[in-house]
Amino acid sequence: MSENRKKEITSTPTQYQSLYADIKQLITQARSSVVKQVNQTLTVTYWQIGKRISIDILDSNRADYGKQVLPKLSQQLSDEFGKGFTYSSLTRMVKFYKAFPEQTIIATLSQQLSWSHFVELLKLEDVIQREFYAHMSHHESWSVRTLRERMDGMLFERSAIAKQPEKVIRQELAKLEQPQTASLALHLKDPYLLDFLELQDNFSEKDLENAILHKLEHFILELGSDFAFMARQKRLQIGGNDYYLDLLFYHRKLKRLVLIELKLGEFKPEYKGQAELYLKWLAKYEQQPDENSPIAILLCSSKDKEVVELMELEQDDIHIAEYWLQLPPKEVLQAKLHKAIEEATLRLGFGDE
């Protein structure tokens, strides 16, 4: 009997592996859930501490008292609870409360973001930048490392939405919580940073395309995590002619095909006709019933802003963007952004608000 039982056990390794995998998954999920709950509780607690200190001490008429009591409070808390309550930690909690004064927002963001995320966000002095990175981190499930990389790469300054007034930016950020109204502007950039391509001088459009395909993973990270590669040099048979679009992607959240055309020089008005032709072909032959209309991204080394604005290409689902092979000084990019915001504010009539 024991031998038969032994044979029965050893003869079903697949069942055992399945059992082990299921139990392992349960343990892993439980641990992940516990860590997430601990992080959320810590974050909310730090916010509450910052609020209490800010209201009871620093924002009252007892500033001198606050200067005296904060070091004492830090020392006593550190002695009892450890190094997480140093003087600098307490002042960071106060800054945390002042940067995010609404508890409902903290309750929502802390479901996805850890205290380490907020420490990175507090480095940003600009309120709208901080809101942008907080919402995007929550929506895209960025790790702390990814958040830091996006900030270092000046993602906000390069996003299409950054050129709009703050009122419009906040409206677009609110749409992140409504998948059916996903904002196109939040998923497009201008410029795109292609410093990872390591191209030499005097490269051709073919060299640019080959370099992108060679570093496709890096390129998709620059485009955004929801872009999926579909084809290169896709052949379009139109009438008696063959056309080839450079790159074809699909955006999962937007549910749209995205064609990308690569141009070496400055944007030229005649590029519009080519893009429109490709978009109409994709809409007719490739677009699925549950998808939205295709969009085009024309990547050029430069563009005349007035020409692009006069052509009103965005309403035709054509996005003109520059590509940069190296990131310029932050001051240069911020100056361009400030000028673009001023122009957009005047154009949209927000100047008197």
mmCIF file of C-alpha atoms in Angstrom:
data_model
loop_
_atom_site.group_PDB
_atom_site.id
_atom_site.type_symbol
_atom_site.label_atom_id
_atom_site.label_comp_id
_atom_site.label_asym_id
_atom_site.label_seq_id
_atom_site.Cartn_x
_atom_site.Cartn_y
_atom_site.Cartn_z
ATOM 1 C CA MET A 1 0.000 0.000 0.000
ATOM 2 C CA SER A 2 2.808 2.433 0.917
ATOM 3 C CA GLU A 3 4.602 1.776 -2.376
ATOM 4 C CA ASN A 4 1.436 2.446 -4.364
ATOM 5 C CA ARG A 5 0.935 5.694 -2.440
ATOM 6 C CA LYS A 6 4.529 6.682 -3.104
ATOM 7 C CA LYS A 7 4.104 6.004 -6.814
ATOM 8 C CA GLU A 8 0.915 8.082 -6.825
ATOM 9 C CA ILE A 9 2.687 11.055 -5.241
ATOM 10 C CA THR A 10 5.773 10.966 -7.451
ATOM 11 C CA SER A 11 3.722 10.469 -10.585
ATOM 12 C CA THR A 12 2.022 13.894 -10.354
ATOM 13 C CA PRO A 13 4.823 16.504 -10.299
ATOM 14 C CA THR A 14 2.707 18.907 -12.379
ATOM 15 C CA GLN A 15 -0.009 18.978 -9.720
ATOM 16 C CA TYR A 16 2.569 19.613 -7.006
ATOM 17 C CA GLN A 17 4.204 22.442 -8.958
ATOM 18 C CA SER A 18 0.791 23.992 -9.523
ATOM 19 C CA LEU A 19 0.024 23.754 -5.793
ATOM 20 C CA TYR A 20 3.383 25.304 -4.894
ATOM 21 C CA ALA A 21 2.951 28.126 -7.428
ATOM 22 C CA ASP A 22 -0.534 28.961 -6.120
ATOM 23 C CA ILE A 23 0.597 29.089 -2.495
ATOM 24 C CA LYS A 24 3.691 31.099 -3.399
ATOM 25 C CA GLN A 25 1.489 33.623 -5.219
ATOM 26 C CA LEU A 26 -0.831 33.918 -2.194
ATOM 27 C CA ILE A 27 2.132 34.629 0.105
ATOM 28 C CA THR A 28 3.663 37.137 -2.326
ATOM 29 C CA GLN A 29 0.370 38.986 -2.757
ATOM 30 C CA ALA A 30 -0.189 39.062 1.004
ATOM 31 C CA ARG A 31 3.273 40.485 1.635
ATOM 32 C CA SER A 32 2.804 43.078 -1.099
ATOM 33 C CA SER A 33 -0.551 44.064 0.382
ATOM 34 C CA VAL A 34 0.955 44.440 3.858
ATOM 35 C CA VAL A 35 3.830 46.592 2.564
ATOM 36 C CA LYS A 36 1.380 48.759 0.643
ATOM 37 C CA GLN A 37 -0.840 49.224 3.697
ATOM 38 C CA VAL A 38 2.151 50.072 5.897
ATOM 39 C CA ASN A 39 3.404 52.631 3.362
ATOM 40 C CA GLN A 40 -0.020 54.218 3.102
ATOM 41 C CA THR A 41 -0.425 54.380 6.888
ATOM 42 C CA LEU A 42 3.039 55.908 7.321
ATOM 43 C CA THR A 43 2.412 58.506 4.630
ATOM 44 C CA VAL A 44 -0.923 59.593 6.125
ATOM 45 C CA THR A 45 0.643 59.661 9.601
ATOM 46 C CA TYR A 46 3.503 61.884 8.403
ATOM 47 C CA TRP A 47 0.939 64.215 6.831
ATOM 48 C CA GLN A 48 -1.017 64.392 10.087
ATOM 49 C CA ILE A 49 2.175 65.098 12.057
ATOM 50 C CA GLY A 50 3.077 67.871 9.625
ATOM 51 C CA LYS A 51 -0.397 69.353 9.951
ATOM 52 C CA ARG A 52 -0.340 69.284 13.750
ATOM 53 C CA ILE A 53 3.100 70.926 13.957
ATOM 54 C CA SER A 54 2.214 73.487 11.307
ATOM 55 C CA ILE A 55 -1.093 74.538 12.848
ATOM 56 C CA ASP A 56 -0.250 74.258 16.548
ATOM 57 C CA ILE A 57 3.253 75.688 16.463
ATOM 58 C CA LEU A 58 4.603 77.219 13.271
ATOM 59 C CA ASP A 59 1.466 78.961 11.971
ATOM 60 C CA SER A 60 0.491 80.354 15.359
ATOM 61 C CA ASN A 61 1.853 83.500 16.972
ATOM 62 C CA ARG A 62 4.362 81.410 18.873
ATOM 63 C CA ALA A 63 7.187 81.301 16.339
ATOM 64 C CA ASP A 64 9.890 81.591 19.008
ATOM 65 C CA TYR A 65 8.242 78.816 20.984
ATOM 66 C CA GLY A 66 8.183 76.682 17.829
ATOM 67 C CA LYS A 67 11.892 77.137 17.266
ATOM 68 C CA GLN A 68 12.545 75.935 20.768
ATOM 69 C CA VAL A 69 10.083 73.047 20.918
ATOM 70 C CA LEU A 70 10.762 71.456 17.516
ATOM 71 C CA PRO A 71 14.318 70.292 18.340
ATOM 72 C CA LYS A 72 13.108 69.013 21.720
ATOM 73 C CA LEU A 73 10.183 67.198 20.077
ATOM 74 C CA SER A 74 12.519 65.677 17.506
ATOM 75 C CA GLN A 75 14.927 64.438 20.153
ATOM 76 C CA GLN A 76 12.225 62.864 22.291
ATOM 77 C CA LEU A 77 10.510 61.167 19.337
ATOM 78 C CA SER A 78 13.836 59.895 18.000
ATOM 79 C CA ASP A 79 14.737 58.432 21.386
ATOM 80 C CA GLU A 80 11.433 56.588 21.513
ATOM 81 C CA PHE A 81 10.723 55.713 17.867
ATOM 82 C CA GLY A 82 14.040 55.891 16.000
ATOM 83 C CA LYS A 83 15.754 58.014 13.353
ATOM 84 C CA GLY A 84 12.623 58.670 11.278
ATOM 85 C CA PHE A 85 11.819 61.690 13.429
ATOM 86 C CA THR A 86 14.934 63.824 13.172
ATOM 87 C CA TYR A 87 14.607 67.609 13.031
ATOM 88 C CA SER A 88 14.940 67.581 9.220
ATOM 89 C CA SER A 89 12.336 64.780 8.995
ATOM 90 C CA LEU A 90 9.822 66.812 11.018
ATOM 91 C CA THR A 91 10.385 69.920 8.916
ATOM 92 C CA ARG A 92 9.895 67.760 5.797
ATOM 93 C CA MET A 93 6.548 66.570 7.186
ATOM 94 C CA VAL A 94 5.503 70.197 7.670
ATOM 95 C CA LYS A 95 6.505 70.931 4.085
ATOM 96 C CA PHE A 96 4.554 67.844 3.017
ATOM 97 C CA TYR A 97 1.383 69.129 4.672
ATOM 98 C CA LYS A 98 1.781 72.599 3.153
ATOM 99 C CA ALA A 99 2.445 71.184 -0.315
ATOM 100 C CA PHE A 100 -0.601 68.863 -0.128
ATOM 101 C CA PRO A 101 -3.034 70.536 2.294
ATOM 102 C CA GLU A 102 -6.087 68.467 1.289
ATOM 103 C CA GLN A 103 -6.328 65.161 3.128
ATOM 104 C CA THR A 104 -8.616 63.616 0.494
ATOM 105 C CA ILE A 105 -5.888 64.039 -2.126
ATOM 106 C CA ILE A 106 -3.308 62.448 0.177
ATOM 107 C CA ALA A 107 -5.683 59.557 0.889
ATOM 108 C CA THR A 108 -5.973 58.917 -2.855
ATOM 109 C CA LEU A 109 -2.315 59.391 -3.811
ATOM 110 C CA SER A 110 -0.984 57.352 -0.880
ATOM 111 C CA GLN A 111 -2.794 54.289 -2.215
ATOM 112 C CA GLN A 112 -0.183 54.134 -4.964
ATOM 113 C CA LEU A 113 2.678 56.399 -3.859
ATOM 114 C CA SER A 114 5.069 55.727 -0.994
ATOM 115 C CA TRP A 115 6.615 58.281 1.341
ATOM 116 C CA SER A 116 9.767 58.102 -0.824
ATOM 117 C CA HIS A 117 7.691 59.306 -3.789
ATOM 118 C CA PHE A 118 6.548 62.327 -1.823
ATOM 119 C CA VAL A 119 10.101 63.089 -0.681
ATOM 120 C CA GLU A 120 11.053 63.398 -4.368
ATOM 121 C CA LEU A 121 7.972 65.503 -5.154
ATOM 122 C CA LEU A 122 8.770 67.928 -2.330
ATOM 123 C CA LYS A 123 11.965 68.877 -4.154
ATOM 124 C CA LEU A 124 9.791 70.700 -6.696
ATOM 125 C CA GLU A 125 8.976 74.287 -5.771
ATOM 126 C CA ASP A 126 6.561 74.857 -8.668
ATOM 127 C CA VAL A 127 3.036 73.804 -7.620
ATOM 128 C CA ILE A 128 1.763 72.789 -11.065
ATOM 129 C CA GLN A 129 4.880 70.703 -11.729
ATOM 130 C CA ARG A 130 4.400 68.935 -8.419
ATOM 131 C CA GLU A 131 0.744 68.225 -9.236
ATOM 132 C CA PHE A 132 1.707 66.914 -12.673
ATOM 133 C CA TYR A 133 4.313 64.462 -11.371
ATOM 134 C CA ALA A 134 2.102 63.364 -8.456
ATOM 135 C CA HIS A 135 -0.854 62.563 -10.720
ATOM 136 C CA MET A 136 1.289 60.916 -13.380
ATOM 137 C CA SER A 137 3.123 58.796 -10.787
ATOM 138 C CA HIS A 138 -0.190 57.659 -9.351
ATOM 139 C CA HIS A 139 -1.792 57.035 -12.733
ATOM 140 C CA GLU A 140 1.195 55.327 -14.373
ATOM 141 C CA SER A 141 2.336 53.425 -11.226
ATOM 142 C CA TRP A 142 5.852 54.851 -11.430
ATOM 143 C CA SER A 143 8.506 53.543 -9.094
ATOM 144 C CA VAL A 144 10.552 56.088 -7.135
ATOM 145 C CA ARG A 145 13.421 55.543 -9.562
ATOM 146 C CA THR A 146 11.174 56.173 -12.566
ATOM 147 C CA LEU A 147 9.787 59.332 -10.977
ATOM 148 C CA ARG A 148 13.289 60.614 -10.347
ATOM 149 C CA GLU A 149 14.313 59.862 -13.941
ATOM 150 C CA ARG A 150 11.246 61.648 -15.307
ATOM 151 C CA MET A 151 11.997 64.689 -13.183
ATOM 152 C CA ASP A 152 15.686 64.716 -14.151
ATOM 153 C CA GLY A 153 14.667 64.409 -17.810
ATOM 154 C CA MET A 154 12.314 67.407 -17.404
ATOM 155 C CA LEU A 155 9.298 65.443 -18.587
ATOM 156 C CA PHE A 156 6.855 68.137 -17.518
ATOM 157 C CA GLU A 157 8.674 70.883 -19.403
ATOM 158 C CA ARG A 158 8.705 68.689 -22.518
ATOM 159 C CA SER A 159 5.087 67.510 -22.341
ATOM 160 C CA ALA A 160 2.582 69.027 -24.747
ATOM 161 C CA ILE A 161 0.286 70.009 -21.878
ATOM 162 C CA ALA A 162 2.996 72.112 -20.190
ATOM 163 C CA LYS A 163 2.554 74.804 -22.839
ATOM 164 C CA GLN A 164 -0.998 75.469 -21.622
ATOM 165 C CA PRO A 165 -2.206 77.738 -18.772
ATOM 166 C CA GLU A 166 -2.451 76.179 -15.304
ATOM 167 C CA LYS A 167 -6.253 76.056 -15.498
ATOM 168 C CA VAL A 168 -6.113 73.880 -18.601
ATOM 169 C CA ILE A 169 -3.368 71.665 -17.134
ATOM 170 C CA ARG A 170 -5.462 70.949 -14.037
ATOM 171 C CA GLN A 171 -8.478 70.145 -16.197
ATOM 172 C CA GLU A 172 -6.414 67.675 -18.205
ATOM 173 C CA LEU A 173 -4.911 66.085 -15.079
ATOM 174 C CA ALA A 174 -8.430 65.555 -13.718
ATOM 175 C CA LYS A 175 -9.228 63.511 -16.820
ATOM 176 C CA LEU A 176 -6.653 60.917 -15.760
ATOM 177 C CA GLU A 177 -9.239 59.547 -13.337
ATOM 178 C CA GLN A 178 -11.711 59.169 -16.204
ATOM 179 C CA PRO A 179 -10.285 56.595 -18.679
ATOM 180 C CA GLN A 180 -13.023 57.246 -21.216
ATOM 181 C CA THR A 181 -11.820 60.850 -21.522
ATOM 182 C CA ALA A 182 -8.068 60.223 -21.642
ATOM 183 C CA SER A 183 -6.230 63.403 -22.574
ATOM 184 C CA LEU A 184 -4.148 63.288 -25.736
ATOM 185 C CA ALA A 185 -2.004 66.236 -24.603
ATOM 186 C CA LEU A 186 -0.823 64.347 -21.506
ATOM 187 C CA HIS A 187 0.566 61.540 -23.667
ATOM 188 C CA LEU A 188 2.446 63.695 -26.190
ATOM 189 C CA LYS A 189 5.707 65.604 -25.843
ATOM 190 C CA ASP A 190 7.569 68.387 -27.547
ATOM 191 C CA PRO A 191 10.481 67.982 -27.754
ATOM 192 C CA TYR A 192 11.293 64.263 -27.586
ATOM 193 C CA LEU A 193 14.708 63.509 -26.106
ATOM 194 C CA LEU A 194 16.647 60.960 -28.167
ATOM 195 C CA ASP A 195 20.046 61.300 -26.530
ATOM 196 C CA PHE A 196 20.269 57.508 -26.175
ATOM 197 C CA LEU A 197 20.653 57.055 -29.948
ATOM 198 C CA GLU A 198 24.298 58.187 -29.948
ATOM 199 C CA LEU A 199 24.134 59.293 -33.581
ATOM 200 C CA GLN A 200 27.153 60.721 -35.363
ATOM 201 C CA ASP A 201 27.104 63.904 -37.449
ATOM 202 C CA ASN A 202 25.625 63.874 -40.964
ATOM 203 C CA PHE A 203 23.216 60.989 -40.324
ATOM 204 C CA SER A 204 20.322 60.223 -42.698
ATOM 205 C CA GLU A 205 16.643 59.568 -42.015
ATOM 206 C CA LYS A 206 17.409 55.864 -42.523
ATOM 207 C CA ASP A 207 20.179 56.085 -39.916
ATOM 208 C CA LEU A 208 17.748 57.750 -37.513
ATOM 209 C CA GLU A 209 15.121 55.041 -38.046
ATOM 210 C CA ASN A 210 17.655 52.224 -37.671
ATOM 211 C CA ALA A 211 19.040 53.776 -34.486
ATOM 212 C CA ILE A 212 15.529 54.013 -33.028
ATOM 213 C CA LEU A 213 14.801 50.374 -33.844
ATOM 214 C CA HIS A 214 18.132 49.330 -32.358
ATOM 215 C CA LYS A 215 17.191 51.162 -29.140
ATOM 216 C CA LEU A 216 13.467 50.456 -29.411
ATOM 217 C CA GLU A 217 13.011 49.865 -25.691
ATOM 218 C CA HIS A 218 14.558 53.259 -24.900
ATOM 219 C CA PHE A 219 12.439 54.910 -27.583
ATOM 220 C CA ILE A 220 9.215 53.451 -26.174
ATOM 221 C CA LEU A 221 10.187 54.633 -22.697
ATOM 222 C CA GLU A 222 10.594 58.125 -24.116
ATOM 223 C CA LEU A 223 7.265 57.929 -25.964
ATOM 224 C CA GLY A 224 5.443 56.587 -22.905
ATOM 225 C CA SER A 225 4.705 53.208 -21.343
ATOM 226 C CA ASP A 226 1.363 52.773 -23.136
ATOM 227 C CA PHE A 227 2.899 52.816 -26.622
ATOM 228 C CA ALA A 228 3.218 49.421 -28.309
ATOM 229 C CA PHE A 229 5.346 48.930 -31.424
ATOM 230 C CA MET A 230 3.537 47.476 -34.443
ATOM 231 C CA ALA A 231 5.551 47.961 -37.643
ATOM 232 C CA ARG A 232 8.325 49.768 -39.489
ATOM 233 C CA GLN A 233 8.167 50.879 -43.116
ATOM 234 C CA LYS A 234 4.565 49.704 -43.306
ATOM 235 C CA ARG A 235 3.468 49.412 -46.914
ATOM 236 C CA LEU A 236 0.312 51.276 -47.968
ATOM 237 C CA GLN A 237 -1.105 50.482 -51.411
ATOM 238 C CA ILE A 238 -3.071 53.510 -52.553
ATOM 239 C CA GLY A 239 -4.264 53.591 -56.137
ATOM 240 C CA GLY A 240 -1.391 52.515 -58.318
ATOM 241 C CA ASN A 241 1.299 53.630 -55.880
ATOM 242 C CA ASP A 242 3.050 52.189 -52.850
ATOM 243 C CA TYR A 243 3.764 54.353 -49.812
ATOM 244 C CA TYR A 244 5.742 53.463 -46.695
ATOM 245 C CA LEU A 245 5.164 55.042 -43.301
ATOM 246 C CA ASP A 246 8.219 55.072 -41.055
ATOM 247 C CA LEU A 247 6.933 53.674 -37.751
ATOM 248 C CA LEU A 248 3.551 52.494 -36.524
ATOM 249 C CA PHE A 249 2.596 52.227 -32.855
ATOM 250 C CA TYR A 250 -0.579 51.662 -30.871
ATOM 251 C CA HIS A 251 -1.515 53.535 -27.697
ATOM 252 C CA ARG A 252 -3.438 51.318 -25.297
ATOM 253 C CA LYS A 253 -5.127 53.941 -23.126
ATOM 254 C CA LEU A 254 -6.042 56.230 -26.002
ATOM 255 C CA LYS A 255 -7.013 53.225 -28.155
ATOM 256 C CA ARG A 256 -5.472 54.839 -31.210
ATOM 257 C CA LEU A 257 -3.002 53.885 -33.892
ATOM 258 C CA VAL A 258 -0.041 56.272 -33.875
ATOM 259 C CA LEU A 259 2.049 56.781 -36.990
ATOM 260 C CA ILE A 260 5.450 58.406 -36.587
ATOM 261 C CA GLU A 261 7.253 60.080 -39.452
ATOM 262 C CA LEU A 262 10.929 61.027 -39.072
ATOM 263 C CA LYS A 263 12.232 64.208 -40.704
ATOM 264 C CA LEU A 264 15.814 65.434 -40.631
ATOM 265 C CA GLY A 265 15.283 69.141 -41.215
ATOM 266 C CA GLU A 266 12.744 71.785 -40.308
ATOM 267 C CA PHE A 267 9.030 71.013 -40.568
ATOM 268 C CA LYS A 268 7.603 71.837 -43.998
ATOM 269 C CA PRO A 269 3.915 72.546 -44.740
ATOM 270 C CA GLU A 270 3.796 69.829 -47.409
ATOM 271 C CA TYR A 271 4.338 67.193 -44.692
ATOM 272 C CA LYS A 272 0.717 67.743 -43.681
ATOM 273 C CA GLY A 273 -0.649 66.262 -46.915
ATOM 274 C CA GLN A 274 1.438 63.120 -46.510
ATOM 275 C CA ALA A 275 0.329 62.666 -42.900
ATOM 276 C CA GLU A 276 -3.344 63.198 -43.787
ATOM 277 C CA LEU A 277 -3.119 60.572 -46.517
ATOM 278 C CA TYR A 278 -1.582 58.024 -44.140
ATOM 279 C CA LEU A 279 -4.160 58.782 -41.422
ATOM 280 C CA LYS A 280 -7.088 58.312 -43.789
ATOM 281 C CA TRP A 281 -5.663 55.000 -45.022
ATOM 282 C CA LEU A 282 -5.144 53.741 -41.472
ATOM 283 C CA ALA A 283 -8.671 54.806 -40.488
ATOM 284 C CA LYS A 284 -10.143 52.959 -43.458
ATOM 285 C CA TYR A 285 -8.096 49.755 -43.451
ATOM 286 C CA GLU A 286 -6.513 49.296 -40.000
ATOM 287 C CA GLN A 287 -8.719 50.989 -37.408
ATOM 288 C CA GLN A 288 -10.891 48.565 -35.432
ATOM 289 C CA PRO A 289 -14.554 49.314 -34.549
ATOM 290 C CA ASP A 290 -13.795 49.943 -30.849
ATOM 291 C CA GLU A 291 -10.790 52.209 -31.537
ATOM 292 C CA ASN A 292 -10.508 55.973 -31.825
ATOM 293 C CA SER A 293 -9.182 57.675 -34.947
ATOM 294 C CA PRO A 294 -5.431 57.377 -35.666
ATOM 295 C CA ILE A 295 -3.019 60.204 -34.883
ATOM 296 C CA ALA A 296 0.279 61.267 -36.446
ATOM 297 C CA ILE A 297 3.483 62.446 -34.789
ATOM 298 C CA LEU A 298 5.910 64.184 -37.126
ATOM 299 C CA LEU A 299 9.347 64.283 -35.533
ATOM 300 C CA CYS A 300 11.483 67.063 -37.010
ATOM 301 C CA SER A 301 14.832 68.473 -36.006
ATOM 302 C CA SER A 302 13.238 71.938 -35.828
ATOM 303 C CA LYS A 303 10.025 73.811 -36.624
ATOM 304 C CA ASP A 304 8.771 77.325 -37.218
ATOM 305 C CA LYS A 305 6.232 77.825 -34.453
ATOM 306 C CA GLU A 306 4.169 80.393 -36.361
ATOM 307 C CA VAL A 307 3.869 78.099 -39.392
ATOM 308 C CA VAL A 308 2.669 75.222 -37.216
ATOM 309 C CA GLU A 309 0.122 77.410 -35.383
ATOM 310 C CA LEU A 310 -1.297 78.880 -38.601
ATOM 311 C CA MET A 311 -1.851 75.409 -40.042
ATOM 312 C CA GLU A 312 -3.850 74.317 -36.928
ATOM 313 C CA LEU A 313 -2.575 70.780 -37.275
ATOM 314 C CA GLU A 314 -3.687 69.546 -33.857
ATOM 315 C CA GLN A 315 -7.339 69.638 -34.907
ATOM 316 C CA ASP A 316 -6.403 67.221 -37.702
ATOM 317 C CA ASP A 317 -4.762 64.842 -35.187
ATOM 318 C CA ILE A 318 -1.284 65.751 -36.411
ATOM 319 C CA HIS A 319 1.263 66.563 -33.717
ATOM 320 C CA ILE A 320 4.467 68.328 -34.765
ATOM 321 C CA ALA A 321 7.349 67.849 -32.347
ATOM 322 C CA GLU A 322 11.059 68.420 -32.365
ATOM 323 C CA TYR A 323 13.528 65.731 -31.398
ATOM 324 C CA TRP A 324 16.658 66.627 -29.449
ATOM 325 C CA LEU A 325 19.786 64.505 -29.389
ATOM 326 C CA GLN A 326 20.909 66.091 -26.135
ATOM 327 C CA LEU A 327 19.124 67.811 -23.279
ATOM 328 C CA PRO A 328 19.839 71.560 -23.126
ATOM 329 C CA PRO A 329 20.411 73.459 -19.855
ATOM 330 C CA LYS A 330 17.295 73.547 -17.696
ATOM 331 C CA GLU A 331 17.153 77.339 -17.867
ATOM 332 C CA VAL A 332 16.885 77.249 -21.674
ATOM 333 C CA LEU A 333 13.979 74.796 -21.641
ATOM 334 C CA GLN A 334 12.174 76.670 -18.872
ATOM 335 C CA ALA A 335 12.513 79.961 -20.758
ATOM 336 C CA LYS A 336 10.929 78.387 -23.852
ATOM 337 C CA LEU A 337 8.178 76.900 -21.714
ATOM 338 C CA HIS A 338 7.426 80.222 -20.024
ATOM 339 C CA LYS A 339 7.113 81.942 -23.389
ATOM 340 C CA ALA A 340 4.820 79.208 -24.723
ATOM 341 C CA ILE A 341 2.566 79.459 -21.644
ATOM 342 C CA GLU A 342 2.267 83.238 -22.029
ATOM 343 C CA GLU A 343 1.268 82.853 -25.669
ATOM 344 C CA ALA A 344 -1.251 80.105 -24.870
ATOM 345 C CA THR A 345 -2.758 82.186 -22.053
ATOM 346 C CA LEU A 346 -3.356 85.104 -24.397
ATOM 347 C CA ARG A 347 -4.678 82.841 -27.149
ATOM 348 C CA LEU A 348 -7.163 81.097 -24.837
ATOM 349 C CA GLY A 349 -8.291 84.281 -23.135
ATOM 350 C CA PHE A 350 -7.104 83.484 -19.602
ATOM 351 C CA GLY A 351 -5.090 86.657 -19.247
ATOM 352 C CA ASP A 352 -7.579 88.441 -17.000
ATOM 353 C CA GLU A 353 -8.218 85.525 -14.620
#
